[in-house]
Short mmCIF file of C-alpha atoms in Angstrom, two decimals:
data_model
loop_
_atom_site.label_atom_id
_atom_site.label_comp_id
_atom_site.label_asym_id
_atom_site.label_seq_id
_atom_site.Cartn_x
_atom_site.Cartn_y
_atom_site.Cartn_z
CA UNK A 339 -11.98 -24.24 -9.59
CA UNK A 340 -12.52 -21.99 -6.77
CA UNK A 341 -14.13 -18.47 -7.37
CA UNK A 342 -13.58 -16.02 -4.92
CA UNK A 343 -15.43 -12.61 -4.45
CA UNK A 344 -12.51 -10.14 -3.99
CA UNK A 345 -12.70 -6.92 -2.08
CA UNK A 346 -11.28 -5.28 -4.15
CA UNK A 347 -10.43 -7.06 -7.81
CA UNK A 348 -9.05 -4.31 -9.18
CA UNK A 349 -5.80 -3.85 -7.03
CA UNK A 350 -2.11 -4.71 -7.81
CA UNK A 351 -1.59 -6.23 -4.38
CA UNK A 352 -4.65 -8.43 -5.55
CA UNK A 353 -3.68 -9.13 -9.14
CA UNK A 354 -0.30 -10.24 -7.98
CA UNK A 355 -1.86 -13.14 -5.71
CA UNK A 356 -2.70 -14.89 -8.79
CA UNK A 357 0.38 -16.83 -10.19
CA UNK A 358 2.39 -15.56 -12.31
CA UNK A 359 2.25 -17.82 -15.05
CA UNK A 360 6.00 -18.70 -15.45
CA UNK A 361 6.37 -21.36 -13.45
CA UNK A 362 5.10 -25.36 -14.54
CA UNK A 363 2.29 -26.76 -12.65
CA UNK A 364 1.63 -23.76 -10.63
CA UNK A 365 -2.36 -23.60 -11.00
CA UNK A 366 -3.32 -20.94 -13.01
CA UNK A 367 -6.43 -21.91 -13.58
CA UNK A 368 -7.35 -23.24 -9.76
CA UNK A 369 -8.62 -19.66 -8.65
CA UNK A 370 -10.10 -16.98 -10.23
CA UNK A 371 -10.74 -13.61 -8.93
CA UNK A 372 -14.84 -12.21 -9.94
CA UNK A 373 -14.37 -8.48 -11.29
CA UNK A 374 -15.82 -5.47 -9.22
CA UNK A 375 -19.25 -5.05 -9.85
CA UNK A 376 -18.97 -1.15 -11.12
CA UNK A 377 -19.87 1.56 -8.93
CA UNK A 378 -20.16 5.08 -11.03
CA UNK A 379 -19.08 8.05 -9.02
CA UNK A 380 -20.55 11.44 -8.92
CA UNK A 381 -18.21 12.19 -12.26
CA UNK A 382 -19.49 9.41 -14.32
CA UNK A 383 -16.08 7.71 -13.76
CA UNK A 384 -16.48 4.09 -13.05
CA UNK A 385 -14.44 2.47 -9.73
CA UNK A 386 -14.81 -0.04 -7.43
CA UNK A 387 -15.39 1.72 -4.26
CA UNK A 388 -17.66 1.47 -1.83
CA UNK A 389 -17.40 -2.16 -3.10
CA UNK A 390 -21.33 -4.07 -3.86
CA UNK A 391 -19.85 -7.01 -2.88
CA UNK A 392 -20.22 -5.86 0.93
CA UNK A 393 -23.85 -5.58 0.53
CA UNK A 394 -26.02 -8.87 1.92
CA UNK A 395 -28.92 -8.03 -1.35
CA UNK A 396 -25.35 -8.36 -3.60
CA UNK A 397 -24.40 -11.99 -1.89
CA UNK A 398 -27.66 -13.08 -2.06
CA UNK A 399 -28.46 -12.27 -5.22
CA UNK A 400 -24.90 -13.42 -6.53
CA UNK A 401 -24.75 -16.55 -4.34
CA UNK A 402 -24.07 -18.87 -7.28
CA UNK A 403 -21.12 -17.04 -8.68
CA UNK A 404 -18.72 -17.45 -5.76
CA UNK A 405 -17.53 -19.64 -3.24
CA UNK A 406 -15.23 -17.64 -1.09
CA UNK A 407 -16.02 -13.75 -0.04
CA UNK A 408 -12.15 -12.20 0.28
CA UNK A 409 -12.25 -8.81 2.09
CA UNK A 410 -8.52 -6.67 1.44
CA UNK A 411 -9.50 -3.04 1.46
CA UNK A 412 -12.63 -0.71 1.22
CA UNK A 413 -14.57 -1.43 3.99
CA UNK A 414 -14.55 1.61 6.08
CA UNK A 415 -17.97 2.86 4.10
CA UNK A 416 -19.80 0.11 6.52
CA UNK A 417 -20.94 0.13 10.32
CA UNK A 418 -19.39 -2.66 12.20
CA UNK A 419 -22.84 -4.00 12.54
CA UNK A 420 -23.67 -3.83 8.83
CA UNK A 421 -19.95 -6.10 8.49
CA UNK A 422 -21.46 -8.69 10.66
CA UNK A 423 -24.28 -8.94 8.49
CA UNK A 424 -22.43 -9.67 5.48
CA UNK A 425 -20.03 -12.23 7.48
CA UNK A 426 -23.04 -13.91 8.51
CA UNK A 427 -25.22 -14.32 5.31
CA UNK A 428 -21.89 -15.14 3.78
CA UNK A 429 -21.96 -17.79 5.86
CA UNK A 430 -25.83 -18.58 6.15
CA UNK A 431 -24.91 -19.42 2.07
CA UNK A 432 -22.21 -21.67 2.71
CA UNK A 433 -19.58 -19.45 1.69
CA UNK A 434 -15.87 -18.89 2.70
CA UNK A 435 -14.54 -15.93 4.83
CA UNK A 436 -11.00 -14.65 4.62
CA UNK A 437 -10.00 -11.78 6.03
CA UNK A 438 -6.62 -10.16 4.69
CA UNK A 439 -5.00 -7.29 7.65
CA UNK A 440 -3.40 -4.89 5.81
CA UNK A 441 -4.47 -2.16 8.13
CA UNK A 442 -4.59 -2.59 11.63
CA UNK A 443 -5.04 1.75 11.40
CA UNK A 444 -6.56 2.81 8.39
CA UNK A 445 -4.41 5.40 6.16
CA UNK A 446 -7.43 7.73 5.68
CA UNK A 447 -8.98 8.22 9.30
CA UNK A 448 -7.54 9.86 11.99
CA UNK A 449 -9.44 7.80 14.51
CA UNK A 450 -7.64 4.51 14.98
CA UNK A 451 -10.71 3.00 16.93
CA UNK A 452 -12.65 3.02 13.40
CA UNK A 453 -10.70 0.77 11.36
CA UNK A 454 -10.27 -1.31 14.96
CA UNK A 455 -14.38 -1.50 15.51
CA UNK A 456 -14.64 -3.00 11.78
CA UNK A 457 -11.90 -5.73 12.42
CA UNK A 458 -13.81 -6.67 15.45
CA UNK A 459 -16.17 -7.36 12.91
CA UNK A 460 -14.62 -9.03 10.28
CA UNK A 461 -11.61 -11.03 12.22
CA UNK A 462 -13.19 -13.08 14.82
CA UNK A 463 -15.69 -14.56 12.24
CA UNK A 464 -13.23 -15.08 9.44
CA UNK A 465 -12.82 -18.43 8.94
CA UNK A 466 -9.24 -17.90 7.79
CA UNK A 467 -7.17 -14.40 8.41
CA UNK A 468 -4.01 -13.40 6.56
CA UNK A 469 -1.58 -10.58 7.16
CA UNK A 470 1.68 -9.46 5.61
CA UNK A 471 4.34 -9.42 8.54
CA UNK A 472 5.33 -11.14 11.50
CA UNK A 473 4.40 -8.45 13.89
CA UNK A 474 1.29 -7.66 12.17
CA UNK A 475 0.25 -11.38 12.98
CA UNK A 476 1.61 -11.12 16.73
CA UNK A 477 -0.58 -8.17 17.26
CA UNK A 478 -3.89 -10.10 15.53
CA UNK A 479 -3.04 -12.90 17.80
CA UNK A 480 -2.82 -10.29 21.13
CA UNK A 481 -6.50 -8.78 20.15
CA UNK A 482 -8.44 -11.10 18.15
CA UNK A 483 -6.87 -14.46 20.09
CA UNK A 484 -6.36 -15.64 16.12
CA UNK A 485 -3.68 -17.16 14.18
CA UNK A 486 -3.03 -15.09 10.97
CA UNK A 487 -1.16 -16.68 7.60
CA UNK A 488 1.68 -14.52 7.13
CA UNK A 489 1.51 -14.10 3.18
CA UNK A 490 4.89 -11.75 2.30
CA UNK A 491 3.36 -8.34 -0.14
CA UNK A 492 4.12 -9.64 -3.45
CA UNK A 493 5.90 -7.33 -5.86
CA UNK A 494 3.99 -4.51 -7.06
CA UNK A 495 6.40 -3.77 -10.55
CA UNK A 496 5.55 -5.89 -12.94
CA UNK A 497 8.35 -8.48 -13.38
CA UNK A 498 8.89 -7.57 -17.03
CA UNK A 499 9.60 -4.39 -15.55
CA UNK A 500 12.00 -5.44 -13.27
CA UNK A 501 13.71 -7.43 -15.84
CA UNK A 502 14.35 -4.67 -17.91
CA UNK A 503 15.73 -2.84 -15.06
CA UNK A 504 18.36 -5.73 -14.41
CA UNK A 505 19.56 -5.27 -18.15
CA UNK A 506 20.31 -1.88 -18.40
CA UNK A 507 20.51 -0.26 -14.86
CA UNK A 508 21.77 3.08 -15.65
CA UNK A 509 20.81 4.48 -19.16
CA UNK A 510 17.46 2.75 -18.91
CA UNK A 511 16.81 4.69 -15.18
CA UNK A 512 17.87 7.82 -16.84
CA UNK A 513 15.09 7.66 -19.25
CA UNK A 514 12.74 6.37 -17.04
CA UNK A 515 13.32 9.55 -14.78
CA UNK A 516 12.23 11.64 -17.85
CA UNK A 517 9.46 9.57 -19.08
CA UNK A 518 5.92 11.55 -19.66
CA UNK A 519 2.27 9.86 -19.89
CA UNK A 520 0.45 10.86 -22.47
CA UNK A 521 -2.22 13.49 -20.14
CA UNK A 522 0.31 15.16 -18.53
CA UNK A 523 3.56 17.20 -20.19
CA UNK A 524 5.34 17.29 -16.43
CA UNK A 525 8.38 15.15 -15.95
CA UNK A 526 11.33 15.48 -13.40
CA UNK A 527 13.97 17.17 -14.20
CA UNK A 528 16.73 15.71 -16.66
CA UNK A 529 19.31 12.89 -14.70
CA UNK A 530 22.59 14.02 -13.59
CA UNK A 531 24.75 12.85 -11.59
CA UNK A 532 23.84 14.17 -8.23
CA UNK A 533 22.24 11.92 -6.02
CA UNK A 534 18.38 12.88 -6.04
CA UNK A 535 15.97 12.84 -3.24
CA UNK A 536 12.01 12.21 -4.00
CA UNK A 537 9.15 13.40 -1.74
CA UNK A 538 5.53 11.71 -3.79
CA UNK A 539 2.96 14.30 -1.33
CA UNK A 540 0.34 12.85 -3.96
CA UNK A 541 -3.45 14.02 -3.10
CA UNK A 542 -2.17 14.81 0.78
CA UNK A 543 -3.24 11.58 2.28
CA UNK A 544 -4.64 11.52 5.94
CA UNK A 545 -2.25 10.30 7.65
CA UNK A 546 0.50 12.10 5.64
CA UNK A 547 2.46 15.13 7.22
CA UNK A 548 3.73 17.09 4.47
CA UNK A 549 5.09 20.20 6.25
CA UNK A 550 6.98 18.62 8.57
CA UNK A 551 8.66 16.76 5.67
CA UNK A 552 9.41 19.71 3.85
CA UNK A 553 11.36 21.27 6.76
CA UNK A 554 13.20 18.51 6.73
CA UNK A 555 14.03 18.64 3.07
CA UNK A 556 14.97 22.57 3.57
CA UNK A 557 17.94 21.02 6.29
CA UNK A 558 18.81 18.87 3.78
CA UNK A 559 18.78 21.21 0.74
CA UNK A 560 20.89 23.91 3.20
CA UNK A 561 23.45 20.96 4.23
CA UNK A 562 24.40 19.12 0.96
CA UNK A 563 23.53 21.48 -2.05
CA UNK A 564 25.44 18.31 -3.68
CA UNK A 565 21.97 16.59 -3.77
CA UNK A 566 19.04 17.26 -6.00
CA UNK A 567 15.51 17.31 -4.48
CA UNK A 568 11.89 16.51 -6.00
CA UNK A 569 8.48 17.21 -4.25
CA UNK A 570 5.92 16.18 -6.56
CA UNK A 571 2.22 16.98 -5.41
CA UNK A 572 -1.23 16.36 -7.35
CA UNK A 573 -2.16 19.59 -9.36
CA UNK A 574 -5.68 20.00 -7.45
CA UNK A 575 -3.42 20.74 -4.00
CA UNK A 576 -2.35 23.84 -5.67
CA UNK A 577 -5.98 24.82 -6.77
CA UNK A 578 -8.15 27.34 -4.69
CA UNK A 579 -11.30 25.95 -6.30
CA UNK A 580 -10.49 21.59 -5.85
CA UNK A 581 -11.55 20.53 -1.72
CA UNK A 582 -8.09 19.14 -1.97
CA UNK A 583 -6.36 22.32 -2.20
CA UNK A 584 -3.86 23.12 0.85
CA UNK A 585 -2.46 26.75 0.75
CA UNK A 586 -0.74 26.19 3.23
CA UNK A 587 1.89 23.43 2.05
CA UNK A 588 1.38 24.53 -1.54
CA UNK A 589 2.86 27.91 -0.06
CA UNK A 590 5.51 25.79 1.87
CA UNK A 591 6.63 24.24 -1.41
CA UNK A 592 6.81 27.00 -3.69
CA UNK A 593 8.86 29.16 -1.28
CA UNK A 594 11.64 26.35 -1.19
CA UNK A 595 10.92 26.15 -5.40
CA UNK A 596 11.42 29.75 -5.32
CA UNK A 597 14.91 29.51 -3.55
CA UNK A 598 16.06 26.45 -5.24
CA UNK A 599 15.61 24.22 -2.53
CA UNK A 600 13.76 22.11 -4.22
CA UNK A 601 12.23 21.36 -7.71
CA UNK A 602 8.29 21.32 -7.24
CA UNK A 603 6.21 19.61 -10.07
CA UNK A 604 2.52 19.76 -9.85
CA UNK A 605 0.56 16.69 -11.78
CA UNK A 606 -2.43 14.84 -12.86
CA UNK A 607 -2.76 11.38 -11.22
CA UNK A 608 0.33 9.28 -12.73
CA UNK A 609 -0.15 5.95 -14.12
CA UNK A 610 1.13 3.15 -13.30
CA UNK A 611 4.17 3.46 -16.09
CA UNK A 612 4.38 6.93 -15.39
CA UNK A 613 4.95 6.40 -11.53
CA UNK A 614 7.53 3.60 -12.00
CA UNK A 615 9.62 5.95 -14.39
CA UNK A 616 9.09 8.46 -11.68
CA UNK A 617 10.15 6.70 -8.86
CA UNK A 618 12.75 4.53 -10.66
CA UNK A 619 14.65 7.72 -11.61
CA UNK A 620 15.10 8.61 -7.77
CA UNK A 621 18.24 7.35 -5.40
CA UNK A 622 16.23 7.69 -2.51
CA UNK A 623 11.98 8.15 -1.25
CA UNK A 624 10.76 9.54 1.07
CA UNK A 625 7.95 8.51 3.21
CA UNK A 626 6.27 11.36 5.61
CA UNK A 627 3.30 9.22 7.26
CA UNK A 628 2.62 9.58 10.46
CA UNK A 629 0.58 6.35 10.90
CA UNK A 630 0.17 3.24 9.16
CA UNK A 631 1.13 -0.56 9.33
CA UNK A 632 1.93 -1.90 5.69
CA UNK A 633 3.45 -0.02 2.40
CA UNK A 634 2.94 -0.79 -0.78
CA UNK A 635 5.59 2.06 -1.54
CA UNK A 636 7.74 0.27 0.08
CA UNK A 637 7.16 -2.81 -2.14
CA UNK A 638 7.31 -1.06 -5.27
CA UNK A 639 10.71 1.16 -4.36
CA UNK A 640 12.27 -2.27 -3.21
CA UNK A 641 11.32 -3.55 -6.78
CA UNK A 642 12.61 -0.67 -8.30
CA UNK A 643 15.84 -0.73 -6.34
CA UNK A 644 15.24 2.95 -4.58
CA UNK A 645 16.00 3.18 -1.09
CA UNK A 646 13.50 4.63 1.41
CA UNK A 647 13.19 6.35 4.23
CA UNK A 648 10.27 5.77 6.41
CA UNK A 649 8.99 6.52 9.59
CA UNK A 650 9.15 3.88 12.69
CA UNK A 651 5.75 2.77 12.28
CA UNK A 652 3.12 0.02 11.72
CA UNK A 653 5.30 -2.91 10.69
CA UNK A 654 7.57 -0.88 7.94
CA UNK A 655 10.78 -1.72 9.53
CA UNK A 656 9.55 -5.63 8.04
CA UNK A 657 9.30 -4.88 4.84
CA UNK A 658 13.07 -4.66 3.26
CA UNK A 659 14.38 -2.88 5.72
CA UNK A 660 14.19 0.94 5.24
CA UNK A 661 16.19 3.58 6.97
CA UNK A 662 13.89 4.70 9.45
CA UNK A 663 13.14 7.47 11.34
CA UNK A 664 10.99 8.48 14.83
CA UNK A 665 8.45 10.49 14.91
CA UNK A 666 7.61 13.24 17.32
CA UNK A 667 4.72 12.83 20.04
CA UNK A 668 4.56 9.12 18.77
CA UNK A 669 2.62 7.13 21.54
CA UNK A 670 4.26 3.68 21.82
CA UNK A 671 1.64 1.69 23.18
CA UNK A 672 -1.59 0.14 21.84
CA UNK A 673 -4.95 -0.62 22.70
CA UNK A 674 -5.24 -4.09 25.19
CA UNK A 675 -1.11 -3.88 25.93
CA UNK A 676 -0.08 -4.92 22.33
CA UNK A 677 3.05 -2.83 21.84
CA UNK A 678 4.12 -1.73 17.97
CA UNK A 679 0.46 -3.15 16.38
CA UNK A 680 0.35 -0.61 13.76
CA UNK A 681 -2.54 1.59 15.25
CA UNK A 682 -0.64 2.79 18.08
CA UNK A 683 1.13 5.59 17.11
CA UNK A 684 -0.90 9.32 18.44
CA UNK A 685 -3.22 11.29 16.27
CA UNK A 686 -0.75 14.23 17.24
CA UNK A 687 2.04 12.15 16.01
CA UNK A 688 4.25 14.25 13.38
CA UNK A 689 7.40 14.63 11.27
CA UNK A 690 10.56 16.14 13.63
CA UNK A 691 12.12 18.06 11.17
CA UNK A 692 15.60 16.99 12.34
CA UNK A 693 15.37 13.65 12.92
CA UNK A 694 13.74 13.29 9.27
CA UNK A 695 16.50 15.28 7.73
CA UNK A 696 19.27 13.44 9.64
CA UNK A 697 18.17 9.93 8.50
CA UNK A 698 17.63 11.05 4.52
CA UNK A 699 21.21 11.89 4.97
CA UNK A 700 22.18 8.65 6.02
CA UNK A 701 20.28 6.99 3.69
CA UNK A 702 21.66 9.65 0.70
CA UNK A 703 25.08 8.37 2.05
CA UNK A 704 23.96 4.80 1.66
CA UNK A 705 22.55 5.56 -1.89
CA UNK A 706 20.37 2.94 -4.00
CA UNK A 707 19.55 -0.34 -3.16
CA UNK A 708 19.84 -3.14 -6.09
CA UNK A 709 16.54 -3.46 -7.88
CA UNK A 710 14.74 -6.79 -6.69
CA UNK A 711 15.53 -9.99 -8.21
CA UNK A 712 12.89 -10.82 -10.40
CA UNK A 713 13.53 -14.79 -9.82
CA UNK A 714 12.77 -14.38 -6.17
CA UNK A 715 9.84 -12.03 -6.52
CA UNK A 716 8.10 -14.90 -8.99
CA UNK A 717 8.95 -17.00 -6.78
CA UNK A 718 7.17 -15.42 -3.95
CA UNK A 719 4.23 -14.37 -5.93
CA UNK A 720 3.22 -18.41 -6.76
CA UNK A 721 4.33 -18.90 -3.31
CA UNK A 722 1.70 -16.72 -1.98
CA UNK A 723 -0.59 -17.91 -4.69
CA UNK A 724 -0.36 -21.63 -3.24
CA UNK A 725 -0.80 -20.43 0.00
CA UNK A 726 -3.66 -18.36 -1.03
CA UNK A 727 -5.66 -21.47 -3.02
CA UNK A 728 -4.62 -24.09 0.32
CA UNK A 729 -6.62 -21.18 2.73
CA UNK A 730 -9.58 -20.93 -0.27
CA UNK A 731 -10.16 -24.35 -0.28
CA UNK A 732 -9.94 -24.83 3.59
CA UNK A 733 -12.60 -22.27 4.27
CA UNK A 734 -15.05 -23.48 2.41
CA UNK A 735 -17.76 -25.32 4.41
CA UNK A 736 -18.10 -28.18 2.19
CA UNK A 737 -14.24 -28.91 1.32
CA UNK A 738 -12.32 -27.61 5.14
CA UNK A 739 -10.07 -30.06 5.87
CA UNK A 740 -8.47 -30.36 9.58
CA UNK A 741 -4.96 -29.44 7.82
CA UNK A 742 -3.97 -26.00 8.40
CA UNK A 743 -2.28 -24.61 5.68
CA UNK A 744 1.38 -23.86 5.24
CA UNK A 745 2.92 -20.63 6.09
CA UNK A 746 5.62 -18.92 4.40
#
């Protein structure tokens, strides 16, 4: 049994690293994941973040509950100093390091030097790093001199999910386009059969450029009226009073609501089985970031057979192959010479209107993809999970062996 110290537990990416049960002698029971210690926010809401677990008084005091520390995501609350302190008491305890790269720029800060000065941190004293894409681990290799496991993203729909898309593939995408969760009464619009479009703004993420999106959803709404377009946006944009709130896209929106453009819907925070419904009902997604390096969009619209389009970033154009598009004032080349590592792209980097609206036409052309095979995705998922127990066991100081282990 190996017990690892997640960063974060609570995370589909992380949930799917465990096997998934279906397969004979597959190890269930070889690794299990410790739960996030509870951190209770300013609303009394309980979450993981800024995880405990990256405290040296938490690994101390916790020291015989774990044998491997696994950092993912959440990190960017610490000082690169205070990371090297946790590395090395980690280590001072006899504990495993492994260092997943999802991020080589982080989604929420504009700075790509931040999320750089922590991985300086965490990489070079990992005794075992893991990424998600080819490039991702060229890039590691160009600035940390280190040899990352490339571990695929396993699928983020739950395969029962995915089955039931297999079996009925249109009525059962029809209803999942209209499905409601039980907090909110907002639901897109009823299925036709006009190809529809679907632009998820969310809570306005950092790195997200949702005007220049929307201008390129006018072009498209102007040049094929044959298609039917849905900007979804949390409800606390829209509100004067919420520090989210954006005027100026909210005004954006509306006015291309107001012409029918567009259909707006304004929502709470979807669910998990309210999202997949969502999505699932859409021929196409649209992605407007203007930096980043993995997607777990991506993963889930390539589960749910909806094609995306994406921007030319990060290592996107790895993951299923979306329709990409470039972005304007997008600087090429990164930090020590490494071309394409997923933090070089310019904080004035943003959405060209025409370009975006030329490449969702392509891709409405194109229409949806198939919805993933749920054999291969299992089969991926206890791959990763193998790979995942071989690089446990490896790290730790008292069972390493000189055997590297196998890559995918």
């Amino acid at each position: 049994m190996i017990r690892v110290a997640s960063v974060p537990a609570d995370h589909p990416y992380v949930a799917h690293l465990s096997p998934s049960g279906e397969t004979p002698g597959d190890g269930c029971d070889e690794v299990i994941r410790l739960p996030d210690p509870p951190v209770i926010a300013d609303d009394g809401l309980t979450r993981w973040w800024p995880p405990r677990i990256l405290d040296p008084a938490w690994l101390r005091e916790h020291a015989g509950e774990f044998d491997v520390l696994h950092v993912h995501f959440g990190f960017e609350s610490f000082s690169p100093e205070h990371l090297r302190e946790v590395v090395d008491v980690a280590h001072e305890l006899g504990k495993g390091v492994v260092v997943t790269v999802h991020d080589l720029r982080n989604p929420h800060i504009k700075d790509p030097a931040a999320q750089l000065s922590r991985l300086d941190a965490l990489v070079p004293a990992a005794d075992a790093v893991i990424t998600l894409t080819q490039g991702a681990a060229d890039a590691i290799q160009a600035r940390w001199g280190r040899d990352a496991v490339v571990v695929r993203h396993p699928h983020i729909v739950p395969l029962d999910v995915m089955a039931a898309l297999l079996l009925d593939d249109t009525s059962s995408r029809t209803n999942r386009a209209d499905a409601r969760s039980s907090d909110d009464s907002t639901a897109a619009p009823a299925r036709n059969d006009r190809r529809r479009i679907g632009l998820h703004l969310k809570s306005l993420r950092t790195n997200v450029d949702a005007a220049g999106a929307l201008d390129a959803l006018a072009l498209v709404a102007d040049e094929r009226p044959d298609v039917e377009i849905v900007v979804t946006m949390h409800r606390a944009v829209a509100d004067p009073t919420d520090r989210g709130h954006d005027a100026c896209v909210v005004e954006r929106a509306e006015a291309l609501a107001a012409r029918g453009a567009i259909t707006l819907v304004l929502h709470e925070p979807m669910d998990d089985a309210t999202l997949f419904a969502f999505v699932g009902g859409l021929d196409v997604s649209v992605m407007a970031n203007v930096w980043g390096t993995h997607s777990g969009w991506i993963e889930m619209c390539h589960d749910l057979g909806v094609r995306v389009v994406a921007p030319n970033i990060g290592f996107y154009g790895e993951q299923h192959a979306p329709v990409l598009y470039d972005l304007a004032g997008r600087g090429d080349e990164a930090e020590d010479g490494a071309a394409q590592d997923g933090a070089a792209a310019s904080e004035d980097a943003t959405v060209d209107a025409r370009r975006l609206a030329d490449t969702i036409l392509v891709a409405v052309d194109q229409g949806r993809t198939a919805p993933a095979d749920v054999a291969e995705r299992r089969d991926e998922r206890d791959a990763g999970a193998r790979v995942h127990s071989e690089i446990y066991r490896a790290s730790i100081p008292t069972r390493r062996s000189d055997v590297a282990p196998a890559r995918l």
